[in-house]
Amino acid sequence: MTLQDERTAHQLRAPEEVLSSADMNGAWATRHSFARSMLRRAAARGWSIARTRTELDPDARGTAVYTVDAEGRQLTFIAFCRTLEESERTDRVVADAWDVTAALIEGDFTPEREAELRFNVPVQERGRVDPDTIILTRANRSARFFDYVSDCLASGSQPDLDAIGPSPYLIRSTAFYGNGKFGLKEFTDIPADHPLAVPYRSQMLTAWLLRELSMDMVEHVARAKAAAAGTKAVPLDEAWGRYLGLGNATGLGMVPFVINHPDYLDAWCRLREIPLAAGLGRVYAPDHPDIARVAELLARADRHLEEKHALHTTPFLATDTIRPQLQQLLEDLRSHQASATGPEPVLARLHEKAASLSAETRGIFASIVIELHTDFDEAAESLLRVDGAPPFEPATPCWELKELLETNYAWARGYDFTDPERTRYYWFSSAANEEPRRALRSTRPPGTAEHCTDIARRINDLAADLEQFPPHRSIADFLLAHPKHRFAAARVQQTRHYLYGELQDNLIDGEFLPLSTQRFQLATYGMNNFSPQSTDWLRVTLFSGAPRAVDINHGTDDDDWLFPTAPKGPEQ
């Protein structure tokens, strides 16, 4: 029996659960998150990574080049490094200088091509690149962590965990541009058999190479400091090399993406829900190895959260609130191990209990269930290759559109849009910030274009006018009479084949929390250490716990870095 068959043993969770803000508040990375699946493929398919050039001065200013042989495809990652004054560093999109700018390219890496990249990559949006350049990126050093770690290594010691804190990284990325921007390769031009043909795989590879660069840079600076002091530097030990990740900060610009791409939203949700349903549908005897594995991962998750006690998580639950809930689940699991006499659906029972405790605890337990089996790994990749929305069919009779509204959009009818709080915000493209923003509707300047994020309001307006229109007439006739409903009518048709194609929330509501949607997206990428800085943006870490290049080259990646824990000091 395949996993696709087994999912019928335990019904997929309903859209009103999966697509609610409350549930997304508890999203955690899984084995199918993009970072995990990229490195799993790299290890399984024998990718090789080499640092082929390091031309850096004592403060790591200069050029670094890495080559990747990915299943016969030759990729090059080139980084141009400098050092900014701390006052010049910003995570905002509108920055015009960074400590590191880099590109991932395919094809011959000639001196002429390098010269073009050297001219264009450091200026990012103001430059233009050739169509075999896949990704543009940039990053800044952490003023606290980079200098501290290089000082430690120069003195012959490893960093102290308390000094690093709950978000371990040396540099933080601020953008990953791809898919045609600034002349970059179009995603549709990547062949289906290419190792980067899965959406976001090229961004994940670039981010992982940035992380690799950050550790090579800090060791380079440490050696220079030690040489100047007449001492001997040490490299990062293996545990620290795995624990350090890549910092990132993400704002409101992500939210409209899932509104504009219901096909991606549906695929990303199924990426979680199908293996979860299959796992919950299985029955287990108390001595089954999977039960011991669940106990191990619950204990690891508890330790992970214990180490993150200083992380600012509001409005998400504090780690000290989640830990006792995990311990309850672990206690119940151990009771099952001690007293059960035969196979039982113990994971389904524990998942139900986790959901009653909090969204965060349910999300953690769901990630543990998904972790147990590898039989969805290949299918997960194919699931992510979406075909785009189906074409609009204006000849369809209005009664069919009305049925779709009643079946798929009943949730939207629960909002009373005569209440000003339900339309408190509007979304727009900010010229100053060069990305989507939201603002109070009461401050909206006349003529400002509003993004189509107000799905619930548009659906309600559509339903009201459709109710008064002859049901046998076509949608085309209806739109001739009510042209303002073109977007909403197409949207209802567009999402009819998607179980999870629409966020079931009102994005212009006074109570809508963008962080919920952002957390779901970031967890799908594979990020952790969610630390909101306001209601609109948060800091995260990517690849903490992940294998290094040496691990991939030696085939030693064990693909077991869910809930990464910190290196143990000598006294532990």
Coordinates of C-alpha atoms in Angstrom, one line a residue:
M1 CA 0.0 0.0 0.0
T2 CA 1.4 3.4 -1.0
L3 CA 1.2 6.5 1.1
Q4 CA -1.3 8.0 -1.3
D5 CA -3.5 5.0 -0.6
E6 CA -3.0 5.1 3.1
R7 CA -4.1 8.7 3.4
T8 CA -7.7 7.4 3.0
A9 CA -7.2 5.6 6.3
H10 CA -7.3 8.9 8.1
Q11 CA -9.1 11.7 6.4
L12 CA -7.2 14.8 5.4
R13 CA -7.8 17.7 7.7
A14 CA -10.5 20.1 6.6
P15 CA -9.6 23.4 4.8
E16 CA -11.2 25.4 7.6
E17 CA -8.6 23.9 10.0
V18 CA -5.5 24.0 7.7
L19 CA -6.1 27.4 6.3
S20 CA -7.0 29.3 9.4
S21 CA -4.6 31.8 11.0
A22 CA -4.8 29.9 14.3
D23 CA -3.4 26.7 12.7
M24 CA -0.7 28.6 10.7
N25 CA 0.5 30.1 14.0
G26 CA 1.8 26.6 14.9
A27 CA 3.6 25.7 11.6
W28 CA 6.9 24.0 12.0
A29 CA 9.4 22.8 9.4
T30 CA 9.0 19.2 8.2
R31 CA 11.2 16.7 6.3
H32 CA 9.5 17.9 3.2
S33 CA 10.4 21.6 3.7
F34 CA 12.4 23.0 0.9
A35 CA 15.7 23.2 2.7
R36 CA 15.5 19.5 3.9
S37 CA 14.5 18.1 0.5
M38 CA 17.2 20.0 -1.3
L39 CA 20.0 18.7 0.9
R40 CA 18.5 15.2 0.9
R41 CA 18.6 15.1 -2.9
A42 CA 22.1 16.5 -2.9
A43 CA 23.3 13.7 -0.6
A44 CA 21.4 10.9 -2.3
R45 CA 22.4 11.9 -5.8
G46 CA 26.1 12.5 -5.0
W47 CA 26.4 16.2 -5.5
S48 CA 29.9 17.5 -5.0
I49 CA 30.8 21.0 -3.7
A50 CA 34.2 22.6 -3.8
R51 CA 35.6 26.0 -2.8
T52 CA 37.7 26.6 -5.9
R53 CA 38.9 30.2 -5.2
T54 CA 39.4 32.3 -2.1
E55 CA 40.8 35.7 -2.7
L56 CA 40.1 37.5 0.6
D57 CA 42.1 40.0 2.6
P58 CA 42.5 39.6 6.4
D59 CA 39.0 41.0 7.0
A60 CA 37.5 38.7 4.4
R61 CA 37.1 41.3 1.7
G62 CA 37.4 40.1 -1.8
T63 CA 36.1 37.2 -3.9
A64 CA 35.1 33.6 -3.2
V65 CA 34.0 31.0 -5.7
Y66 CA 32.4 27.6 -5.1
T67 CA 31.5 25.0 -7.8
V68 CA 28.8 22.5 -7.6
D69 CA 28.5 19.3 -9.7
A70 CA 24.8 18.5 -9.4
E71 CA 24.1 15.3 -11.3
G72 CA 26.3 16.4 -14.1
R73 CA 25.1 20.0 -14.1
Q74 CA 28.0 22.5 -13.5
L75 CA 26.9 25.3 -11.2
T76 CA 29.1 28.2 -9.9
F77 CA 28.4 30.3 -6.8
I78 CA 30.5 33.6 -6.8
A79 CA 30.5 36.0 -3.9
F80 CA 31.8 39.5 -3.7
C81 CA 32.7 40.5 -0.1
R82 CA 33.3 43.8 1.6
T83 CA 32.7 45.3 5.0
L84 CA 30.2 48.0 5.8
E85 CA 30.0 50.3 8.7
E86 CA 27.3 49.0 11.1
S87 CA 25.2 52.1 10.4
E88 CA 25.1 51.2 6.7
R89 CA 23.7 47.7 7.4
T90 CA 20.0 47.2 6.9
D91 CA 17.7 44.2 6.2
R92 CA 15.4 46.4 4.1
V93 CA 14.9 45.8 0.4
V94 CA 15.7 49.4 -0.3
A95 CA 19.4 49.1 0.9
D96 CA 22.0 49.9 -1.8
A97 CA 25.1 48.2 -0.2
W98 CA 25.7 44.9 1.5
D99 CA 28.6 43.0 3.0
V100 CA 28.2 40.1 0.6
T101 CA 26.6 40.0 -2.9
A102 CA 26.5 36.8 -4.8
A103 CA 25.1 34.9 -7.8
L104 CA 24.4 31.2 -8.6
I105 CA 25.1 30.6 -12.3
E106 CA 25.1 27.7 -14.7
G107 CA 27.4 27.1 -17.7
D108 CA 31.0 28.2 -18.5
F109 CA 32.6 30.5 -16.0
T110 CA 34.9 32.5 -18.2
P111 CA 36.9 35.6 -17.3
E112 CA 34.6 37.7 -19.5
R113 CA 31.5 36.4 -17.7
E114 CA 33.1 37.0 -14.3
A115 CA 33.8 40.6 -15.3
E116 CA 30.2 41.1 -16.2
L117 CA 29.1 39.5 -12.8
R118 CA 31.6 41.7 -10.9
F119 CA 30.1 44.8 -12.5
N120 CA 26.4 43.8 -12.0
V121 CA 26.0 41.6 -9.0
P122 CA 27.2 44.1 -6.3
V123 CA 24.6 46.6 -7.4
Q124 CA 21.8 44.0 -7.3
E125 CA 18.5 45.5 -8.6
R126 CA 20.4 48.2 -10.6
G127 CA 22.3 45.6 -12.5
R128 CA 21.4 43.2 -15.3
V129 CA 22.7 39.6 -15.8
D130 CA 22.7 36.9 -18.5
P131 CA 19.9 34.3 -18.6
D132 CA 22.2 31.5 -17.3
T133 CA 22.4 33.4 -14.0
I134 CA 19.9 31.7 -11.8
I135 CA 19.8 33.5 -8.5
L136 CA 21.0 36.9 -7.2
T137 CA 21.4 37.3 -3.5
R138 CA 23.0 39.5 -0.8
A139 CA 23.7 39.3 2.9
N140 CA 25.1 41.3 5.8
R141 CA 27.4 40.2 8.6
S142 CA 26.0 40.0 12.1
A143 CA 28.1 42.6 13.9
R144 CA 27.7 40.7 17.2
F145 CA 28.2 37.1 16.1
F146 CA 30.7 37.3 13.3
D147 CA 33.3 39.3 15.2
Y148 CA 32.7 37.4 18.4
V149 CA 33.1 33.9 16.7
S150 CA 36.2 35.0 14.8
D151 CA 37.7 36.3 18.1
C152 CA 37.0 32.9 19.8
L153 CA 38.5 30.9 17.0
A154 CA 41.6 33.2 16.8
S155 CA 42.1 32.5 20.5
G156 CA 41.9 28.8 20.1
S157 CA 38.4 28.3 21.5
Q158 CA 34.9 27.5 20.3
P159 CA 32.0 30.0 20.8
D160 CA 30.0 30.1 24.1
L161 CA 26.4 29.2 23.6
D162 CA 25.1 31.9 25.9
A163 CA 26.9 34.5 23.8
I164 CA 25.4 33.3 20.6
G165 CA 21.9 33.1 22.0
P166 CA 18.8 31.3 20.5
S167 CA 19.3 32.4 16.8
P168 CA 22.7 31.0 15.7
Y169 CA 24.1 32.6 12.5
L170 CA 27.1 34.6 11.3
I171 CA 25.4 36.5 8.4
R172 CA 21.8 37.2 7.5
S173 CA 20.4 37.2 4.0
T174 CA 18.1 39.9 2.7
A175 CA 16.8 38.7 -0.7
F176 CA 17.0 35.8 -3.2
Y177 CA 16.0 37.0 -6.7
G178 CA 15.1 34.6 -9.4
N179 CA 12.7 33.7 -12.2
G180 CA 13.4 36.4 -14.8
K181 CA 14.1 39.4 -12.6
F182 CA 17.0 41.6 -13.8
G183 CA 17.6 39.2 -16.7
L184 CA 17.8 36.0 -14.6
K185 CA 16.9 32.6 -15.9
E186 CA 13.1 32.0 -16.2
F187 CA 12.0 29.1 -14.0
T188 CA 10.1 27.7 -17.0
D189 CA 13.4 27.5 -18.9
I190 CA 14.8 25.0 -16.4
P191 CA 14.3 21.5 -17.9
A192 CA 12.1 19.0 -16.0
D193 CA 15.1 16.7 -15.4
H194 CA 17.3 19.4 -14.0
P195 CA 18.2 19.0 -10.3
L196 CA 16.9 22.6 -9.7
A197 CA 13.6 22.0 -11.5
V198 CA 11.7 21.9 -8.3
P199 CA 10.4 25.4 -7.2
Y200 CA 12.7 27.1 -4.7
R201 CA 15.5 24.6 -5.0
S202 CA 17.9 27.1 -6.6
Q203 CA 17.1 29.6 -3.8
M204 CA 17.7 26.9 -1.1
L205 CA 21.0 25.9 -2.7
T206 CA 22.1 29.5 -2.9
A207 CA 21.1 30.1 0.8
W208 CA 23.0 27.0 1.9
L209 CA 26.1 28.1 0.0
L210 CA 25.9 31.5 1.6
R211 CA 25.9 29.7 5.0
E212 CA 28.9 27.7 3.9
L213 CA 30.6 31.0 2.8
S214 CA 29.9 32.6 6.2
M215 CA 31.8 29.9 8.0
D216 CA 34.7 29.9 5.6
M217 CA 34.8 33.7 6.0
V218 CA 34.8 33.6 9.8
E219 CA 37.6 31.0 9.9
H220 CA 39.6 33.1 7.4
V221 CA 39.3 36.2 9.6
A222 CA 40.2 34.1 12.7
R223 CA 43.4 32.9 11.0
A224 CA 44.4 36.4 10.1
K225 CA 43.7 37.7 13.7
A226 CA 45.7 34.8 15.1
A227 CA 48.6 35.4 12.7
A228 CA 48.7 39.1 13.7
A229 CA 48.7 38.1 17.4
G230 CA 51.2 35.3 17.0
T231 CA 48.7 32.7 18.1
K232 CA 47.1 29.7 16.4
A233 CA 43.5 29.7 15.3
V234 CA 41.2 26.7 15.4
P235 CA 38.4 26.0 12.9
L236 CA 34.8 25.6 14.0
D237 CA 34.3 22.2 15.3
E238 CA 31.8 19.9 13.6
A239 CA 29.0 20.5 16.1
W240 CA 29.2 24.3 15.7
G241 CA 29.5 24.0 12.0
R242 CA 26.2 22.2 11.8
Y243 CA 24.4 24.4 14.4
L244 CA 25.2 27.7 12.8
G245 CA 22.6 28.7 10.2
L246 CA 21.8 31.6 8.0
G247 CA 19.8 34.5 9.4
N248 CA 16.9 36.1 7.6
A249 CA 14.3 38.7 8.1
T250 CA 10.9 38.6 6.3
G251 CA 8.1 41.2 6.1
L252 CA 4.7 41.7 4.5
G253 CA 5.9 41.1 0.9
M254 CA 5.4 37.4 1.3
V255 CA 1.7 37.5 2.2
P256 CA 0.3 38.6 -1.2
F257 CA 2.2 35.7 -2.9
V258 CA 0.0 33.0 -1.5
I259 CA -3.1 35.1 -2.4
N260 CA -1.9 35.4 -6.0
H261 CA -0.9 31.7 -6.2
P262 CA -3.6 29.5 -4.9
D263 CA -2.0 26.5 -6.7
Y264 CA 1.2 26.9 -4.7
L265 CA -0.8 27.3 -1.5
D266 CA -2.7 24.1 -2.2
A267 CA 0.5 22.2 -3.0
W268 CA 2.3 23.4 0.1
C269 CA -0.6 22.4 2.3
R270 CA -0.8 19.0 0.7
L271 CA 2.9 18.6 1.3
R272 CA 2.1 18.5 5.0
E273 CA -1.4 17.1 5.1
I274 CA -1.0 14.0 2.9
P275 CA 1.9 12.4 4.8
L276 CA 0.3 13.5 8.1
A277 CA -3.0 11.8 7.3
A278 CA -1.2 8.6 6.3
G279 CA 0.9 8.6 9.5
L280 CA -2.2 9.2 11.7
G281 CA -4.0 6.4 10.0
R282 CA -1.5 3.8 11.1
V283 CA -1.8 1.6 14.1
Y284 CA 1.1 0.7 16.4
A285 CA 1.9 -1.9 18.9
P286 CA 3.7 -0.5 22.0
D287 CA 7.1 -2.0 21.0
H288 CA 7.0 -0.7 17.4
P289 CA 10.2 1.2 16.5
D290 CA 8.2 4.2 15.3
I291 CA 6.8 4.7 18.8
A292 CA 10.3 4.8 20.3
R293 CA 11.3 7.3 17.5
V294 CA 8.3 9.6 18.4
A295 CA 9.4 9.5 22.0
E296 CA 12.9 10.4 21.0
L297 CA 11.8 13.4 18.8
L298 CA 9.4 14.7 21.5
A299 CA 12.3 14.7 23.9
R300 CA 14.5 16.5 21.3
A301 CA 11.8 19.0 20.6
D302 CA 11.6 19.7 24.3
R303 CA 15.3 20.3 24.6
H304 CA 15.3 22.5 21.4
L305 CA 12.6 24.7 23.0
E306 CA 14.5 24.8 26.3
E307 CA 17.5 26.2 24.5
K308 CA 15.2 28.8 22.9
H309 CA 13.8 30.2 26.2
A310 CA 15.3 33.6 25.5
L311 CA 13.8 33.9 22.0
H312 CA 11.2 36.6 21.7
T313 CA 8.1 34.8 20.3
T314 CA 5.1 37.0 21.1
P315 CA 2.4 36.8 19.7
F316 CA 3.2 33.1 19.2
L317 CA 3.3 31.0 22.3
A318 CA 6.4 31.2 24.5
T319 CA 8.6 28.2 24.5
D320 CA 8.1 27.7 28.2
T321 CA 4.4 27.4 27.6
I322 CA 4.8 24.8 24.8
R323 CA 7.3 22.6 26.7
P324 CA 4.8 21.3 29.4
Q325 CA 2.4 20.4 26.6
L326 CA 5.0 18.3 24.8
Q327 CA 5.8 16.6 28.1
Q328 CA 2.2 15.7 28.5
L329 CA 2.3 14.0 25.1
L330 CA 5.5 12.2 26.0
E331 CA 4.0 11.0 29.2
D332 CA 0.9 9.7 27.4
L333 CA 3.1 7.9 24.8
R334 CA 5.1 6.2 27.5
S335 CA 1.9 5.1 29.2
H336 CA 0.9 3.5 25.9
Q337 CA 4.3 1.8 25.7
A338 CA 3.8 0.4 29.2
S339 CA 0.2 -0.7 29.1
A340 CA -1.1 -1.3 25.6
T341 CA -1.7 -4.9 24.6
G342 CA -2.1 -4.6 20.9
P343 CA -1.9 -2.3 17.9
E344 CA -3.7 1.1 18.4
P345 CA -4.1 4.4 16.5
V346 CA -1.9 6.0 19.2
L347 CA -0.6 8.8 17.0
A348 CA -4.0 9.9 15.9
R349 CA -5.0 10.0 19.6
L350 CA -2.0 12.0 20.5
H351 CA -2.4 14.4 17.6
E352 CA -6.0 15.1 18.7
K353 CA -4.7 15.8 22.2
A354 CA -1.9 18.1 20.8
A355 CA -4.5 20.0 18.9
S356 CA -6.5 20.6 22.1
L357 CA -3.4 22.0 23.8
S358 CA -2.2 24.6 21.3
A359 CA -1.5 25.1 17.6
E360 CA 2.2 25.1 18.2
T361 CA 2.1 21.7 20.0
R362 CA 0.0 20.3 17.3
G363 CA 2.4 21.6 14.6
I364 CA 5.4 20.1 16.4
F365 CA 3.7 16.7 16.8
A366 CA 2.6 16.8 13.1
S367 CA 6.2 17.3 12.0
I368 CA 7.2 14.3 14.2
V369 CA 4.6 12.1 12.5
I370 CA 5.7 13.2 9.1
E371 CA 9.3 12.5 10.0
L372 CA 8.7 8.8 10.5
H373 CA 8.5 7.6 6.9
T374 CA 10.4 8.3 3.7
D375 CA 7.7 6.9 1.3
F376 CA 6.5 10.4 0.4
D377 CA 9.9 11.9 -0.4
E378 CA 9.8 11.4 -4.2
A379 CA 6.1 12.2 -4.5
A380 CA 6.7 15.5 -2.6
E381 CA 8.9 16.8 -5.4
S382 CA 6.3 16.1 -8.1
L383 CA 3.6 17.7 -6.0
L384 CA 5.4 21.0 -6.0
R385 CA 5.5 21.2 -9.8
V386 CA 2.2 23.0 -10.3
D387 CA 0.7 23.8 -13.7
G388 CA -0.9 27.2 -12.8
A389 CA -4.5 28.2 -12.6
P390 CA -7.0 26.8 -15.1
P391 CA -8.5 29.2 -17.7
F392 CA -11.5 31.3 -16.8
E393 CA -14.7 29.9 -18.4
P394 CA -17.2 32.7 -18.8
A395 CA -19.7 30.6 -20.6
T396 CA -20.5 28.6 -17.4
P397 CA -24.0 29.3 -16.1
C398 CA -24.4 31.4 -13.0
W399 CA -26.0 28.7 -11.0
E400 CA -22.7 26.7 -11.1
L401 CA -20.8 29.7 -9.9
K402 CA -23.3 30.1 -7.1
E403 CA -22.9 26.4 -6.1
L404 CA -19.1 26.9 -5.9
L405 CA -19.6 29.9 -3.7
E406 CA -21.8 27.9 -1.3
T407 CA -19.4 24.9 -1.3
N408 CA -16.0 26.6 -1.1
Y409 CA -16.6 30.1 0.2
A410 CA -19.1 29.8 3.0
W411 CA -16.4 30.9 5.4
A412 CA -16.3 34.3 3.7
R413 CA -20.0 35.0 4.3
G414 CA -19.3 35.2 8.1
Y415 CA -17.8 38.7 7.8
D416 CA -20.0 41.7 8.2
F417 CA -18.4 44.3 6.0
T418 CA -20.6 47.1 7.2
D419 CA -18.4 47.0 10.3
P420 CA -15.5 49.4 9.7
E421 CA -13.2 47.0 11.6
R422 CA -13.6 44.4 8.9
T423 CA -12.0 46.8 6.3
R424 CA -9.6 48.6 8.6
Y425 CA -6.5 48.0 6.4
Y426 CA -5.7 48.1 2.7
W427 CA -2.7 46.5 0.9
F428 CA -0.6 48.4 -1.7
S429 CA 2.8 48.5 -3.3
S430 CA 5.1 50.9 -1.6
A431 CA 7.3 53.0 -3.9
A432 CA 9.5 53.9 -0.9
N433 CA 10.0 50.3 0.2
E434 CA 9.7 48.6 -3.2
E435 CA 7.4 45.8 -1.8
P436 CA 3.8 45.3 -0.6
R437 CA 2.7 47.0 2.5
R438 CA -0.5 47.5 4.4
A439 CA -1.9 50.7 6.0
L440 CA -5.0 52.0 7.6
R441 CA -7.8 52.6 5.1
S442 CA -8.5 55.9 6.8
T443 CA -5.1 57.2 5.6
R444 CA -5.4 56.0 2.0
P445 CA -4.6 58.7 -0.5
P446 CA -7.1 59.2 -3.3
G447 CA -6.3 57.1 -6.4
T448 CA -4.0 54.7 -4.6
A449 CA -4.2 51.2 -6.2
E450 CA -5.3 48.5 -3.8
H451 CA -4.0 44.9 -4.1
C452 CA -6.6 42.2 -4.5
T453 CA -6.0 40.8 -1.0
D454 CA -9.6 41.5 0.1
I455 CA -10.9 38.1 -1.1
A456 CA -13.6 37.7 1.5
R457 CA -15.0 41.2 0.8
R458 CA -15.0 40.6 -3.0
I459 CA -16.7 37.2 -2.6
N460 CA -19.4 38.7 -0.4
D461 CA -20.1 41.5 -2.9
L462 CA -20.2 38.9 -5.8
A463 CA -22.6 36.7 -3.9
A464 CA -25.0 39.6 -3.2
D465 CA -25.3 40.6 -6.9
L466 CA -25.3 37.0 -8.1
E467 CA -28.3 36.3 -5.9
Q468 CA -30.3 38.8 -8.0
F469 CA -29.2 37.5 -11.4
P470 CA -31.0 34.8 -13.4
P471 CA -29.2 31.5 -12.6
H472 CA -29.5 30.1 -16.1
R473 CA -27.7 33.1 -17.7
S474 CA -23.9 32.8 -18.3
I475 CA -21.2 34.3 -16.2
A476 CA -20.3 36.4 -19.2
D477 CA -23.8 38.0 -19.1
F478 CA -23.5 38.6 -15.4
L479 CA -20.1 40.3 -15.8
L480 CA -21.5 42.6 -18.6
A481 CA -24.0 43.8 -16.0
H482 CA -21.5 43.8 -13.1
P483 CA -17.9 44.2 -14.5
K484 CA -16.4 44.9 -11.1
H485 CA -16.8 41.2 -10.2
R486 CA -14.5 39.9 -12.9
F487 CA -11.7 39.1 -10.4
A488 CA -14.0 37.4 -7.9
A489 CA -15.8 35.3 -10.4
A490 CA -12.5 34.1 -12.0
R491 CA -11.2 33.4 -8.5
V492 CA -14.1 31.2 -7.5
Q493 CA -13.6 29.1 -10.7
Q494 CA -9.8 29.1 -10.4
T495 CA -9.8 27.6 -7.0
R496 CA -12.5 25.0 -7.5
H497 CA -10.1 22.1 -7.9
Y498 CA -7.9 23.0 -4.9
L499 CA -8.7 21.7 -1.5
Y500 CA -6.4 24.2 0.1
G501 CA -6.3 27.0 -2.4
E502 CA -7.6 29.9 -0.3
L503 CA -6.6 31.4 3.0
Q504 CA -9.7 31.4 5.1
D505 CA -9.2 34.8 6.6
N506 CA -10.0 38.4 5.9
L507 CA -6.6 40.1 5.2
I508 CA -8.0 43.6 5.5
D509 CA -9.5 42.9 8.9
G510 CA -8.4 44.9 11.9
E511 CA -7.6 41.7 13.7
F512 CA -5.7 39.9 10.9
L513 CA -2.2 39.0 11.9
P514 CA 0.2 38.8 8.9
L515 CA 2.7 36.9 11.0
S516 CA 0.5 33.8 10.8
T517 CA 0.7 33.5 7.0
Q518 CA 4.4 34.4 7.1
R519 CA 5.1 31.6 9.6
F520 CA 3.4 29.0 7.5
Q521 CA 5.4 30.1 4.4
L522 CA 8.7 30.2 6.3
A523 CA 8.2 26.8 7.9
T524 CA 7.5 25.4 4.4
Y525 CA 10.9 26.8 3.3
G526 CA 12.4 25.1 6.3
M527 CA 13.1 28.0 8.7
N528 CA 12.9 28.0 12.4
N529 CA 13.6 30.3 15.4
F530 CA 10.5 32.5 14.6
S531 CA 11.0 35.8 16.4
P532 CA 8.4 38.5 15.6
Q533 CA 9.7 42.1 15.7
S534 CA 6.2 43.6 15.1
T535 CA 2.8 42.4 13.8
D536 CA 4.2 42.6 10.3
W537 CA 7.7 41.1 10.2
L538 CA 9.9 38.6 12.0
R539 CA 13.4 37.2 12.1
V540 CA 14.2 33.5 11.4
T541 CA 17.1 31.1 10.9
L542 CA 17.6 28.7 8.0
F543 CA 19.8 25.6 7.9
S544 CA 20.5 25.5 11.6
G545 CA 21.4 21.9 12.2
A546 CA 22.0 21.1 8.5
P547 CA 25.0 19.2 7.1
R548 CA 28.0 21.1 5.7
A549 CA 29.5 20.7 2.3
V550 CA 32.0 18.2 3.7
D551 CA 29.1 16.0 4.8
I552 CA 27.4 16.1 1.4
N553 CA 30.7 15.3 -0.3
H554 CA 31.4 12.3 1.9
G555 CA 27.8 11.1 1.8
T556 CA 27.5 11.3 5.6
D557 CA 24.3 13.4 5.8
D558 CA 21.9 11.4 8.0
D559 CA 19.0 13.7 7.2
D560 CA 18.1 14.0 10.9
W561 CA 18.1 17.6 11.8
L562 CA 14.5 18.3 12.9
F563 CA 14.6 20.4 16.1
P564 CA 18.3 21.2 16.0
T565 CA 20.0 21.3 19.4
A566 CA 23.1 23.3 20.4
P567 CA 26.6 21.9 20.7
K568 CA 27.4 20.5 24.2
G569 CA 30.2 22.2 26.0
P570 CA 33.0 20.4 27.8
E571 CA 31.1 20.5 31.1
Q572 CA 28.0 18.8 29.6

